XYZ file of C-alpha atoms in Angstrom:
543
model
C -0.388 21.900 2.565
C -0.962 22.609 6.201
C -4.666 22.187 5.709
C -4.167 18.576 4.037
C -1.398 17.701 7.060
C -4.063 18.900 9.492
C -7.131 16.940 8.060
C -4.669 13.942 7.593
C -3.736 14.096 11.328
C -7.387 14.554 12.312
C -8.211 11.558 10.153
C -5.548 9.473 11.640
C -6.571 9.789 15.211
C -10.003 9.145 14.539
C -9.956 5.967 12.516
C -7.108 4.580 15.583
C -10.198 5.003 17.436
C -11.575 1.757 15.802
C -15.322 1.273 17.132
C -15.167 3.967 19.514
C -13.968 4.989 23.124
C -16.893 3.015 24.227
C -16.018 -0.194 22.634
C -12.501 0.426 23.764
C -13.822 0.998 26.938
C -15.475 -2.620 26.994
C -12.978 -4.164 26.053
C -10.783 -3.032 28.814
C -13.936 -4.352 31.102
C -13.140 -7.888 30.173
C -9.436 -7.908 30.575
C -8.384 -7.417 27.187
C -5.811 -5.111 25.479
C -7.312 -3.653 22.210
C -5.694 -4.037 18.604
C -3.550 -1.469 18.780
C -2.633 -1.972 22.688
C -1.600 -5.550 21.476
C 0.457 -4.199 19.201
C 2.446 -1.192 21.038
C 3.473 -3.950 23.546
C 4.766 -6.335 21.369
C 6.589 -3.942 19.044
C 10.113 -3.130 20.432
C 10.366 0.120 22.078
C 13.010 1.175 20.036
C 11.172 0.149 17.125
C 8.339 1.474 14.424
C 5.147 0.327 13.960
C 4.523 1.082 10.132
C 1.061 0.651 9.786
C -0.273 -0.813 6.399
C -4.069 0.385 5.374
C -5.111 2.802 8.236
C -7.340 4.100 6.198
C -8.935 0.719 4.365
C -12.522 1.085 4.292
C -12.922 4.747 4.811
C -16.351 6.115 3.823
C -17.114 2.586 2.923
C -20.193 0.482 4.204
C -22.100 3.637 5.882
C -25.261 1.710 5.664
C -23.789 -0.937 8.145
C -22.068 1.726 10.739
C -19.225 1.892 8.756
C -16.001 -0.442 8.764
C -12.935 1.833 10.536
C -9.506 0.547 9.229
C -11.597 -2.591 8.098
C -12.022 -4.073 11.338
C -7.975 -5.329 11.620
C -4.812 -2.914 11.883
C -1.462 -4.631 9.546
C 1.603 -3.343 9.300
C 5.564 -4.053 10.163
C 7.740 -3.525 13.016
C 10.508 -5.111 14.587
C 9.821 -7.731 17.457
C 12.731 -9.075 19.422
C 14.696 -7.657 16.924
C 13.105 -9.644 13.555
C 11.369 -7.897 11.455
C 7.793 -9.041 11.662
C 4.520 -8.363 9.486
C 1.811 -8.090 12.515
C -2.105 -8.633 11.916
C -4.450 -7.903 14.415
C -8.422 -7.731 14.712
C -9.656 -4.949 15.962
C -12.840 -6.318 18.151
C -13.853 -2.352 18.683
C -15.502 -3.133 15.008
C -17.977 -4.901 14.927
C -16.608 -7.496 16.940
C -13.492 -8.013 14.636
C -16.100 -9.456 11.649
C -14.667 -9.503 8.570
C -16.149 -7.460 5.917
C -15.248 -7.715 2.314
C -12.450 -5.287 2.606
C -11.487 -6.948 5.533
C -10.307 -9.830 3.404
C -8.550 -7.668 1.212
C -6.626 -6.363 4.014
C -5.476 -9.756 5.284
C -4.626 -10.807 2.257
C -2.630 -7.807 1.528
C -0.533 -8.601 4.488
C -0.079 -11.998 3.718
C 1.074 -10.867 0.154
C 3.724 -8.479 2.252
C 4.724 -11.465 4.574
C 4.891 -13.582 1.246
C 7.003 -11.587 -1.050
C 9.340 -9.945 1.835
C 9.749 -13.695 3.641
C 9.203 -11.771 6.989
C 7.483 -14.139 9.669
C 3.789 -12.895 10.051
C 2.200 -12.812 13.874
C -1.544 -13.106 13.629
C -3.205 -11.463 16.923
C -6.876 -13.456 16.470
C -9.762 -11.490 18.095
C -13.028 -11.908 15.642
C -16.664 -12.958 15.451
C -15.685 -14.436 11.543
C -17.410 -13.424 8.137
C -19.873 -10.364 8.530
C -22.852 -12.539 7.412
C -25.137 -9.561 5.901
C -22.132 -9.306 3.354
C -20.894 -12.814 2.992
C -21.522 -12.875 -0.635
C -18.810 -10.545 -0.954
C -16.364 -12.516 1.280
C -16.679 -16.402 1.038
C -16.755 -18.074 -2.150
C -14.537 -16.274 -4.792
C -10.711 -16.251 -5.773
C -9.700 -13.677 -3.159
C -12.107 -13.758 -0.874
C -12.148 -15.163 2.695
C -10.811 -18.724 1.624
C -7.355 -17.367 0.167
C -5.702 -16.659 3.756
C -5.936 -20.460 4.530
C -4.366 -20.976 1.093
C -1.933 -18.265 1.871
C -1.208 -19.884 5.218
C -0.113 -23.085 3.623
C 2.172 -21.043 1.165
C 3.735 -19.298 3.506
C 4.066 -22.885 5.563
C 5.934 -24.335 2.497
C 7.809 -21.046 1.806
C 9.563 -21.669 5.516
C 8.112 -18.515 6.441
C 7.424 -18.502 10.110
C 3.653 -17.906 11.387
C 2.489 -17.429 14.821
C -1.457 -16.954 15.899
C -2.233 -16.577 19.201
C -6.552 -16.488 19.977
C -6.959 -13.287 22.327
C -11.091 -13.031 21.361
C -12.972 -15.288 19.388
C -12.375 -17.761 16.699
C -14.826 -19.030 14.746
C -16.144 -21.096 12.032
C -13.551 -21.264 9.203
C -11.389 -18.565 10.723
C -10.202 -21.142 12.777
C -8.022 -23.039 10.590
C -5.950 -20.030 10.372
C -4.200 -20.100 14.009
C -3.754 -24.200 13.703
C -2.219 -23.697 9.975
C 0.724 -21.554 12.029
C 3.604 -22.669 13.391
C 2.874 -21.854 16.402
C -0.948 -21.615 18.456
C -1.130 -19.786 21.671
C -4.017 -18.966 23.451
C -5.424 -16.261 26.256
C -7.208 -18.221 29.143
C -11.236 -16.736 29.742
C -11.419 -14.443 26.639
C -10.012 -16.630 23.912
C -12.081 -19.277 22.523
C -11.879 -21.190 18.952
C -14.166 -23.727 17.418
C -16.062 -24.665 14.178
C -19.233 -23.561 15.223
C -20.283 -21.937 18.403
C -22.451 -22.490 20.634
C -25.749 -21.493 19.377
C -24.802 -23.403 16.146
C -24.618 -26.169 17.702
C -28.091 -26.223 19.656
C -29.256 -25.742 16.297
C -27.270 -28.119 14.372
C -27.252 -30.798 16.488
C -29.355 -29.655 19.878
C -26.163 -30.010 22.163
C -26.411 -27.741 25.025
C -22.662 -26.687 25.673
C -20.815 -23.586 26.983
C -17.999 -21.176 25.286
C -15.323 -22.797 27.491
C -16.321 -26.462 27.117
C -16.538 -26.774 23.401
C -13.236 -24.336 22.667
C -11.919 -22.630 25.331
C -8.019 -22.784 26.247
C -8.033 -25.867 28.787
C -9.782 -27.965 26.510
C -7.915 -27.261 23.322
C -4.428 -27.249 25.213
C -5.494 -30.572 27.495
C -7.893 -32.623 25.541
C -7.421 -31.573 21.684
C -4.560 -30.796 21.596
C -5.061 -28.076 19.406
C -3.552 -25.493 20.748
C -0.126 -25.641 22.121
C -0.175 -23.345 25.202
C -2.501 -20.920 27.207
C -2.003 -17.568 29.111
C -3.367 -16.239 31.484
C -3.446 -12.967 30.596
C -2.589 -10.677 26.640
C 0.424 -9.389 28.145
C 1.715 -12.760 29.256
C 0.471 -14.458 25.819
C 2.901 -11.401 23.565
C 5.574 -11.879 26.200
C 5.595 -15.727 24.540
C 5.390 -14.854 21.041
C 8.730 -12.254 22.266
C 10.472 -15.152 23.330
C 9.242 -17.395 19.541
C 11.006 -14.840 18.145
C 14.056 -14.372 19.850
C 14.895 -17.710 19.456
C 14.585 -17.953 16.032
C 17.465 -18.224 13.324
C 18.114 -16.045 10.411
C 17.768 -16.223 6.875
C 20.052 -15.740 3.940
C 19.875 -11.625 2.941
C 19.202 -10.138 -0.427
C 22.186 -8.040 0.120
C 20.941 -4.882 -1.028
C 24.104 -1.795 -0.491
C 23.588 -0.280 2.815
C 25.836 2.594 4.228
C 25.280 4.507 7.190
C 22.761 6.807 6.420
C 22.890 10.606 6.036
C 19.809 13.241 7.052
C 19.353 15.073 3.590
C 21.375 18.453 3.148
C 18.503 20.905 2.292
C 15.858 21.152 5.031
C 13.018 18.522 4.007
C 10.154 20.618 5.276
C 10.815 22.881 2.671
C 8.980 20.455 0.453
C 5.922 21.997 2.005
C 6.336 24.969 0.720
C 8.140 23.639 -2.999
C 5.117 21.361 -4.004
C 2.639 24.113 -5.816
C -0.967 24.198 -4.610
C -1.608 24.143 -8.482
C -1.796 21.212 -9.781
C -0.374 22.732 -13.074
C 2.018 25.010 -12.247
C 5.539 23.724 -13.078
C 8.212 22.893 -10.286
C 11.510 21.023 -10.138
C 11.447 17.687 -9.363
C 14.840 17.942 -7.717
C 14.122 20.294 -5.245
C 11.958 17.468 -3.927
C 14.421 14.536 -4.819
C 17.229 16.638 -2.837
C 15.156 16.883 0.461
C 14.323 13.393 0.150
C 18.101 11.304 0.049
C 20.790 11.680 1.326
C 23.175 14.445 1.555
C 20.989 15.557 -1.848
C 23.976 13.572 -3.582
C 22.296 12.068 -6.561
C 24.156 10.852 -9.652
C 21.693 11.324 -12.706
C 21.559 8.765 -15.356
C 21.503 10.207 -19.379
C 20.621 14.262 -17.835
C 20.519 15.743 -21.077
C 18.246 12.919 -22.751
C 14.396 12.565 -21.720
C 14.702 15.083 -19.716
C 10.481 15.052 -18.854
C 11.829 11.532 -16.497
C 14.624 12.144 -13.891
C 16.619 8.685 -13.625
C 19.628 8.676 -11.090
C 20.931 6.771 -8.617
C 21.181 7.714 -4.567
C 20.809 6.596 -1.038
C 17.650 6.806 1.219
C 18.309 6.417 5.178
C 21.716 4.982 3.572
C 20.088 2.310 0.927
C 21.067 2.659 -2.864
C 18.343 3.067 -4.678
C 17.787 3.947 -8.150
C 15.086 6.829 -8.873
C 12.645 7.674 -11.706
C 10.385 10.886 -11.081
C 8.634 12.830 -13.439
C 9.857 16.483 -13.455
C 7.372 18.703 -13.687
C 9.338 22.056 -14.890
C 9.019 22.910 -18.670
C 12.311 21.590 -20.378
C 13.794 21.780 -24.157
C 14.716 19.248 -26.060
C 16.094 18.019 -29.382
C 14.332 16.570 -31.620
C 15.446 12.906 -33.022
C 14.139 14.744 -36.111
C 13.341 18.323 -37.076
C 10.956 19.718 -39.348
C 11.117 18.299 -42.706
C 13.611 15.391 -41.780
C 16.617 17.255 -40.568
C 19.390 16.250 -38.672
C 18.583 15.312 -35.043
C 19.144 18.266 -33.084
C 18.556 21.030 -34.966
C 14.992 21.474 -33.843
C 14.006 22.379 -30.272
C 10.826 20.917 -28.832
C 9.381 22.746 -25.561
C 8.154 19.510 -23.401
C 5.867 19.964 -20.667
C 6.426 18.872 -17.342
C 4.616 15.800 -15.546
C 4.025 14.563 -19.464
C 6.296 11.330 -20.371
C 7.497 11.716 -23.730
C 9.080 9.137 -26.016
C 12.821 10.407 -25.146
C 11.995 9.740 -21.878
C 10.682 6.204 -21.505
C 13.242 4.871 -23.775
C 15.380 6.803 -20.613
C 13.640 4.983 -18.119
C 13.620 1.785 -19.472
C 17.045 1.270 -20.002
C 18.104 3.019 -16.360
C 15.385 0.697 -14.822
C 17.208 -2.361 -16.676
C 20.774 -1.264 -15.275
C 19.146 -1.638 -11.681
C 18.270 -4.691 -12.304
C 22.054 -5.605 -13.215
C 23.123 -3.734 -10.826
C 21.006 -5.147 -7.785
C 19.423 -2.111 -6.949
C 16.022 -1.300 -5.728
C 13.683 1.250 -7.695
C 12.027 4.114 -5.817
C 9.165 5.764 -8.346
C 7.989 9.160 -7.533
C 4.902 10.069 -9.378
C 3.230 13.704 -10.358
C 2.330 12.427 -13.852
C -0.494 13.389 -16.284
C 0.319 10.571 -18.434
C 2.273 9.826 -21.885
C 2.593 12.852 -24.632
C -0.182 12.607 -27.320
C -0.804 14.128 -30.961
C 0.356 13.120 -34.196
C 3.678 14.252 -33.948
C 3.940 11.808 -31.157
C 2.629 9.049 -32.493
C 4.740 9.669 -35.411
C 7.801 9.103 -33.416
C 6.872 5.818 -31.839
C 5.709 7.254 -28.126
C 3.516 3.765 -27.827
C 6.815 1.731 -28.607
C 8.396 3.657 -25.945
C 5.837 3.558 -23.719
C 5.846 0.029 -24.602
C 9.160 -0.974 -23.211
C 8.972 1.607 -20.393
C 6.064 -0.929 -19.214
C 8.387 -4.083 -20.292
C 11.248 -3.298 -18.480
C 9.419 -2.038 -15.436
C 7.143 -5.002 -15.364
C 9.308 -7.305 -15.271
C 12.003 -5.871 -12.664
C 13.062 -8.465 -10.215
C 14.508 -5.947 -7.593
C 12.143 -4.490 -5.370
C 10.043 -1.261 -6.232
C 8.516 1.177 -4.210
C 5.838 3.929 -5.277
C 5.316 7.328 -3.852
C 2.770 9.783 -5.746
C 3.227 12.869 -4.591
C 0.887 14.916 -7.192
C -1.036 13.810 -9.858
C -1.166 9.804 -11.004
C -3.164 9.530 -14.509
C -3.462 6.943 -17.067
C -0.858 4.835 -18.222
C 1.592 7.046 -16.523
C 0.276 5.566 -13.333
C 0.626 2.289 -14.953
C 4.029 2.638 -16.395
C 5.902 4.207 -12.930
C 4.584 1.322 -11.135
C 1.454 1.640 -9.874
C -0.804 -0.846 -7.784
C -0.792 -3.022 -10.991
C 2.906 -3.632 -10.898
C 3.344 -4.882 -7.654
C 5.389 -2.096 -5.634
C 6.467 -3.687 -2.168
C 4.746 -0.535 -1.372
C 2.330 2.699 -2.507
C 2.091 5.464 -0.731
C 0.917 8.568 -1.364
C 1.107 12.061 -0.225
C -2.223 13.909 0.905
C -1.770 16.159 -2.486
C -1.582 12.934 -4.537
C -4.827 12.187 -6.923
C -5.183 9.086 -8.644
C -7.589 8.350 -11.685
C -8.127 7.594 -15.612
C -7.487 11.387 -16.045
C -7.681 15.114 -14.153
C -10.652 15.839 -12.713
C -11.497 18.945 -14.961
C -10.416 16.841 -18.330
C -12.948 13.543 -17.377
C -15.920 15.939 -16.199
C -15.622 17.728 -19.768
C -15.397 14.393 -21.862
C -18.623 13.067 -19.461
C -20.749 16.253 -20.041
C -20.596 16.274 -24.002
C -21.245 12.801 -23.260
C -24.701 13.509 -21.910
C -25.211 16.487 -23.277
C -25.009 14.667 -26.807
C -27.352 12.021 -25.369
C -30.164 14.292 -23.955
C -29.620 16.143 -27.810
C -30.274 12.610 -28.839
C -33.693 12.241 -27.394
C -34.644 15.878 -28.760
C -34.092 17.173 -25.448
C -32.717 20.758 -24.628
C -30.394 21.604 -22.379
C -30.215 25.818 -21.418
C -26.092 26.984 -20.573
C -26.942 26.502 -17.165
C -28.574 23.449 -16.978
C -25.352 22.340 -18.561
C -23.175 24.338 -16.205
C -25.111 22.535 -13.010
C -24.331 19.269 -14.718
C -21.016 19.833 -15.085
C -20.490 20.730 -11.679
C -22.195 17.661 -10.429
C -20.455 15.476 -12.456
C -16.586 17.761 -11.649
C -17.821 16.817 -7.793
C -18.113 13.481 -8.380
C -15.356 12.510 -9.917
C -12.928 14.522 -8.116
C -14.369 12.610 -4.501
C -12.824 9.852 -6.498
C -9.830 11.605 -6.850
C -8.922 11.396 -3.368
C -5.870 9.732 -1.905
C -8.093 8.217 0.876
C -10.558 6.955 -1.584
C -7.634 4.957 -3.351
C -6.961 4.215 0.743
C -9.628 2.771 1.439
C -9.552 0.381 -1.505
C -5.846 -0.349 -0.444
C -4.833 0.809 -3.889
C -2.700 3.052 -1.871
C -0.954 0.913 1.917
C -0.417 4.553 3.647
C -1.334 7.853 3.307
C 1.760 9.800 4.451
C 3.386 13.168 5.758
C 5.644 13.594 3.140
C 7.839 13.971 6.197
C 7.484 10.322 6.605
C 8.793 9.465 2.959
C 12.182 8.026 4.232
C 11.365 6.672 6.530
C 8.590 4.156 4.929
C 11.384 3.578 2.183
C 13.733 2.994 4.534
C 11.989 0.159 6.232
C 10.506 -1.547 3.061
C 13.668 -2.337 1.534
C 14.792 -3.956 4.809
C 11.927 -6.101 4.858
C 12.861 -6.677 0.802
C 16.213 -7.349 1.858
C 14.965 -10.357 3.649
C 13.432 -12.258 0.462
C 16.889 -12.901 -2.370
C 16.021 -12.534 -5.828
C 15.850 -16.117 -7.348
C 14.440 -14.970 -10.509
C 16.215 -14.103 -13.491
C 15.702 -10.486 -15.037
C 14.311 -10.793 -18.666
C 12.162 -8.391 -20.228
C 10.875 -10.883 -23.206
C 10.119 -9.582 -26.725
C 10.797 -5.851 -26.377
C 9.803 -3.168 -28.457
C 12.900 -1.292 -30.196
């Protein structure tokens, strides 16, 4: 654990360092604050920054110099007391170009700001779409175009939106700041226009300067464009302080809120509870009770389905309702025994991290009393997926399954998703993972995320090609089989990383498990902000 903590931290610090010390180092030169600058002194001091995506784009895009944090840093934090969904280009990167995952990001962020109702502060500082990819980021569904559609949402939605252009903005990116609520600008270093000036000689062979065709005097004297320059970064976030101070509240969601409680077992233990093997059994709750509060949980059906834990509890003093996989061996009772006996007279040894049929008809139900009961869901994942074999398809475990999926699907309160361990196959799908729309996924730097285990997919690949080389009367010796099974078992399990699924931003954060709480904590207060309108109903269900 202290090796994955250590490469985690190590990780962190260097992707903060966006396009280098040297890039940093420029932009100081010019009078500008970077990304993350921008951010720290807008953020209240008494505040977190939770970052969303550090590690989006990691490993990706080598052949272009790579794409740190993917060019723009998102994430919440409280500014003059509201809490606020902040985006903010990161000009260290090539310029603050957006790449395809770039987009992602954005929208991502958006979708947060969206779904949460928080107001969203856009810190503009980029050279627009990164043209040797713009394939990849212009024309399609969710592409480059959806944050202008996302902007008018959000405009409709009464969500507040304030830009202000510290760098360039160009080209289409500029209907972003002007679809806000509010448009501020930097004076010398922030410019914004349709095309720049070389476009323009070329387009129409007007010879015209930076400042003359979109710097701040002209768009806040002549346009009218933008509603008011700066002269400086600081002086430009001091403003958007002052937006937000004066701005009125919203109705709640009214999720139950107590003051919270530090847990009563010591939660660094969890470093030494979690196994380093990914098989070896361990209790869930040792985990669960160094996670809430005052390790007072109230578990929901105990003796039933025992391979889920459902129970309800507080986190940083917010009810929430749980549903983790326990991952000790447990015993149950059959529905029915050997040659139809009476429920209960059999025992059936279930393994842990497996979901069984007992157990998602468990779930479902607890995960339907939250929603009548108003109560956000917290998933905690170490799963290997759903219990397979004739004896369990015999008893119905895809009609469980089934309405597991139903009922989680179509939860109205908010859910949150923390894989600490293993993440395979439906289980994945069916504790809510990126596919169910969590407010938010995190993961642990032990978590692993794929179709299956690493060691199960390489076997099922190898007689794969092993039966295909056979195919074309081709021999393969024991170790020319062994080699290609070790190839293939790297492969795969580079896929298995947590910051592969990072970088993709099928995971927001990878975390310190440490730092569990506290994420939770401050995603249902940005849920709080958004009331459920919608009605819970989980449609035709399987019974």
């Amino acid at each position: 654990m202290q090796t994955l903590l250590d490469d985690l931290a190590q990780k962190t610090a260097q992707t903060q360092l966006g396009g280098g010390q040297k890039k940093i180092d420029d932009q100081h030169k010019k009078g500008k604050l970077t990304a993350r600058e921008r951010i720290e002194y807008l953020v209240d001091t008494n505040s977190d920054f939770l970052e969303i995506g550090l590690f989006t784009g990691e490993g990706m895009y080598a052949e272009h110099g790579g794409c740190p944090s993917g060019g723009v840093v998102t994430g919440m934090g409280h500014v003059s007391g509201r809490l606020c969904v902040i985006v903010a280009n990161d000009a260290t990167v090539k310029a603050g170009a957006w790449f395809p995952i770039t987009a992602k990001k954005n929208l991502r962020a958006q979708e947060i700001a969206m779904e949460n109702r928080l107001p969203i502060i856009y810190l503009v500082d980029s050279a627009g779409v990164y043209l040797p990819l713009q394939n990849e980021v212009f024309a399609d569904k969710d592409h480059f175009g959806r944050m202008f559609r996302n902007n008018a949402h959000l405009s409709a939605m009464g969500v507040l939106q304030v830009a202000a252009i510290m760098g360039s903005c160009v080209a289409g990116g500029a209907y972003l700041p002007i679809m806000s609520d509010e448009a501020l600008i930097v004076e010398g270093t922030g410019s914004i226009y349709l095309a720049g000036p070389y476009l323009v000689k070329a387009s129409i062979g007007e010879d015209v300067d930076t400042e003359t065709l979109g710097g701040a005097a002209m768009h806040t004297e002549i346009s009218g464009v933008i509603d008011n320059k700066y002269p400086d970064d600081k002086s430009c976030l001091d403003a958007i302080k002052r937006i937000l101070d004066k701005t009125g509240s919203q109705p709640m969601a009214g999720f139950s809120r107590v003051t919270p409680a530090p847990p009563a077992l010591d939660p660094a233990e969890i470093y030494t509870l979690l196994p380093q093997d990914r098989v070896k059994p361990y209790d869930m709750m040792a985990i669960l009770n160094r996670l809430i509060d005052n390790a007072d949980f109230d578990p929901y059906k105990p003796d039933y389905g025992q391979s889920l834990i459902c129970g309800y509890a507080r986190i940083d003093g917010w009810a929430v309702g749980i549903v983790a996989n326990q991952r000790k061996v447990v015993k149950a009772k059959n529905r029915v025994g050997p040659g139809g006996a009476t429920a209960g007279q059999a025992v059936e040894m279930q393994m842990g991290g497996v979901i069984y049929g007992d157990a998602a008809d468990k779930a479902a139900r607890f995960i339907m009393n939250c929603n009548q009961k108003h109560i956000p869901l917290v998933f905690v994942q170490d799963v290997t997926g759903f219990m397979v074999g004739s004896r369990a398809e015999q008893g119905g475990i895809i009609k469980d399954g089934a309405k597991l999926v139903s009922a989680m699907a179509n939860s109205v309160v908010p859910k949150f998703t923390v894989v600490i361990g293993n993440s395979y196959g439906a289980g994945n799908y069916a504790l809510c993972g990126r596919a169910y729309d969590p407010r938010l996924m995190l993961a642990w730097p032990t978590a692993q995320m794929a179709v299956m285990s690493g060691a199960s997919a390489a076997k099922t690949l190898l007689q794969i090609q092993v039966a295909s080389l056979k195919a074309k009367g081709e021999v393969i010796t024991s170790e020319a089989e062994q080699a290609l099974l070790q190839k293939i078992t790297d492969q795969y399990n580079a896929q298995l990383s947590p910051y592969y699924a990072a970088a993709r931003l099928w995971f927001d954060a990878v975390i310190d498990p440490l730092d569990t709480r506290r994420h939770i904590s401050l995603g249902i207060e940005a849920a709080n902000h958004a009331p459920i309108t919608k009605a819970f109903n989980v449609g035709n269900m399987q019974t």
